[in-house]
Each structure stands twice: as structure tokens, then as C-alpha cells.
């Protein structure tokens, strides 16, 4: 198994400006997730030469279209909402999926899991096959660490 995180160098250079109606408080986020609209737009500010990563674990879990396609391929079904990240300084945008960590995912899906490890922290873990699949598809902006 591996831990997947957003590259810390990128997180210092990506700033979420407008995330309404999504709460940054993880308890509120999880409780209110099913009341969120199906499509949400987030405005972000990015530094020069910054790529938008395939997985965000903070301030809330977001996965790119590439990762969502892999989740479907591996038959991983997490509750999600569609998100468009709009870069304020350009006309660039990227589609993501806001996913909800669920206690059930720890036991049902072994290839990809999002779970709360601390009161305000989400951890993303994935199998070797899933990680290799992300990398073969050109995964960007993520750090991968092996765990025992």
C-alpha cells in the first residue's frame, strides 16, 4: 500500500479563493456533503508554472477526471460531486470530483481509500496496481510514499 498526497511544493502555490458552499471544517463537510449541489465551481489562484494535481487531500478531497476514471475501472464507488476549478488569472479550468470519505470505504475498497486519520486530516491510500495506473496515465502533482 502507498500513501498519496498532494505535492507540498504545489500546495504552497495553489490558493482556494471561493469554495462556497463547501465547508473547510471536515466534520461539517462530511455532514453536509449530501446537501451540496451536483456541480460546484471553485476559484483558485495559482503561482507561475504550477500544475493542478490529480489528487487534493486538503482543504477537502478532490480527484481529477483521470483518477475518477481509474476509480470506475477498479469499481470503486465513492459519493461525489462535480467540481470545476477555475484559475482566476487565466481562462484555464479543470474538472474534478469532490469525494466524501466514508467509514465503509476502509473495508470495501482496498485499491483506493480516503479515510480520516485525525480530526481534520484525510489520508489517501492506494494499492500498487492503482498507483501504477495513475503514473501510466501521467499522474501529476502528487507524492507517493510506501507504507508497510
XYZ file of C-alpha atoms in Angstrom, residues 6-131:
126
model
C -0.676 16.445 -2.981
C 2.869 17.618 -3.660
C 3.609 20.020 -0.792
C 5.504 22.389 -3.114
C 2.296 22.849 -5.095
C 0.050 23.362 -2.096
C 2.045 26.451 -1.133
C 1.376 27.869 -4.610
C -2.326 26.998 -5.009
C -4.837 29.040 -3.055
C -8.557 28.333 -2.974
C -10.338 31.702 -3.065
C -14.006 30.876 -3.275
C -15.192 27.480 -2.061
C -18.781 28.233 -1.162
C -20.879 26.224 -0.320
C -18.243 23.701 0.858
C -17.017 23.982 4.436
C -13.333 23.711 5.302
C -14.309 22.117 8.615
C -14.106 18.364 7.975
C -16.953 17.469 10.347
C -19.290 19.962 8.695
C -18.056 18.920 5.242
C -18.879 15.252 5.848
C -22.217 16.031 7.475
C -23.337 18.443 4.737
C -21.854 16.595 1.746
C -25.129 15.094 0.505
C -26.801 18.515 0.553
C -24.240 20.056 -1.796
C -25.250 20.852 -5.393
C -24.208 18.399 -8.096
C -21.929 20.958 -9.765
C -19.750 23.452 -7.896
C -17.210 25.991 -9.155
C -14.137 26.838 -7.086
C -11.967 29.814 -7.961
C -8.263 29.238 -7.362
C -5.180 31.373 -7.522
C -2.057 29.585 -8.754
C 1.560 30.591 -8.966
C 3.508 30.687 -12.205
C 4.312 27.291 -13.779
C 2.082 25.384 -11.378
C 0.232 22.252 -12.458
C -3.060 21.338 -10.874
C -2.519 17.969 -9.172
C -4.563 14.827 -9.758
C -5.387 14.471 -6.067
C -6.039 17.112 -3.414
C -6.385 15.880 0.168
C -6.629 19.363 1.619
C -8.667 21.514 2.206
C -11.051 18.736 1.129
C -10.649 15.639 -1.053
C -10.723 16.313 -4.785
C -9.724 13.880 -7.531
C -9.136 14.646 -11.202
C -11.004 13.098 -14.094
C -8.078 10.714 -14.608
C -8.306 9.396 -11.052
C -12.106 9.179 -11.231
C -11.848 7.113 -14.431
C -9.460 4.760 -12.633
C -11.829 4.511 -9.685
C -14.590 3.484 -12.082
C -12.243 0.980 -13.740
C -11.448 -0.545 -10.330
C -15.175 -0.402 -9.446
C -14.614 1.995 -6.579
C -17.814 3.881 -5.902
C -17.466 6.839 -3.582
C -20.096 9.540 -3.232
C -19.038 12.549 -5.298
C -19.977 15.978 -6.587
C -18.634 17.508 -9.798
C -16.316 20.496 -9.390
C -14.786 22.936 -11.824
C -11.562 24.577 -10.672
C -11.347 27.943 -12.383
C -7.959 29.652 -12.365
C -8.529 33.318 -11.610
C -5.609 34.724 -13.603
C -6.411 32.850 -16.825
C -9.240 31.197 -18.664
C -7.958 27.778 -17.645
C -10.229 25.391 -15.841
C -10.063 21.747 -14.870
C -12.765 19.305 -13.901
C -12.533 17.487 -10.591
C -14.691 15.380 -8.341
C -15.283 16.248 -4.716
C -15.416 12.950 -2.840
C -16.614 12.125 0.618
C -14.513 9.955 2.925
C -16.717 7.223 4.257
C -16.027 4.744 7.059
C -17.251 1.963 4.790
C -14.545 2.573 2.180
C -11.874 1.306 4.560
C -13.228 -2.213 4.378
C -14.910 -2.373 0.967
C -12.308 -0.893 -1.364
C -8.717 -1.955 -0.930
C -7.281 -0.384 -4.095
C -8.126 3.214 -3.185
C -9.254 4.613 0.155
C -9.908 8.025 1.635
C -10.131 7.975 5.396
C -9.938 10.372 8.272
C -6.770 9.828 10.272
C -7.033 12.826 12.560
C -9.888 15.126 13.417
C -9.090 17.417 10.493
C -6.921 15.283 8.208
C -7.755 12.944 5.354
C -5.358 10.265 4.169
C -5.445 8.729 0.713
C -4.054 5.211 0.378
C -3.837 3.079 -2.749
C -2.598 -0.303 -3.902
C 0.484 -0.742 -6.071
C -1.735 -1.505 -9.091
C -3.751 1.686 -8.606
C -0.629 3.838 -8.140
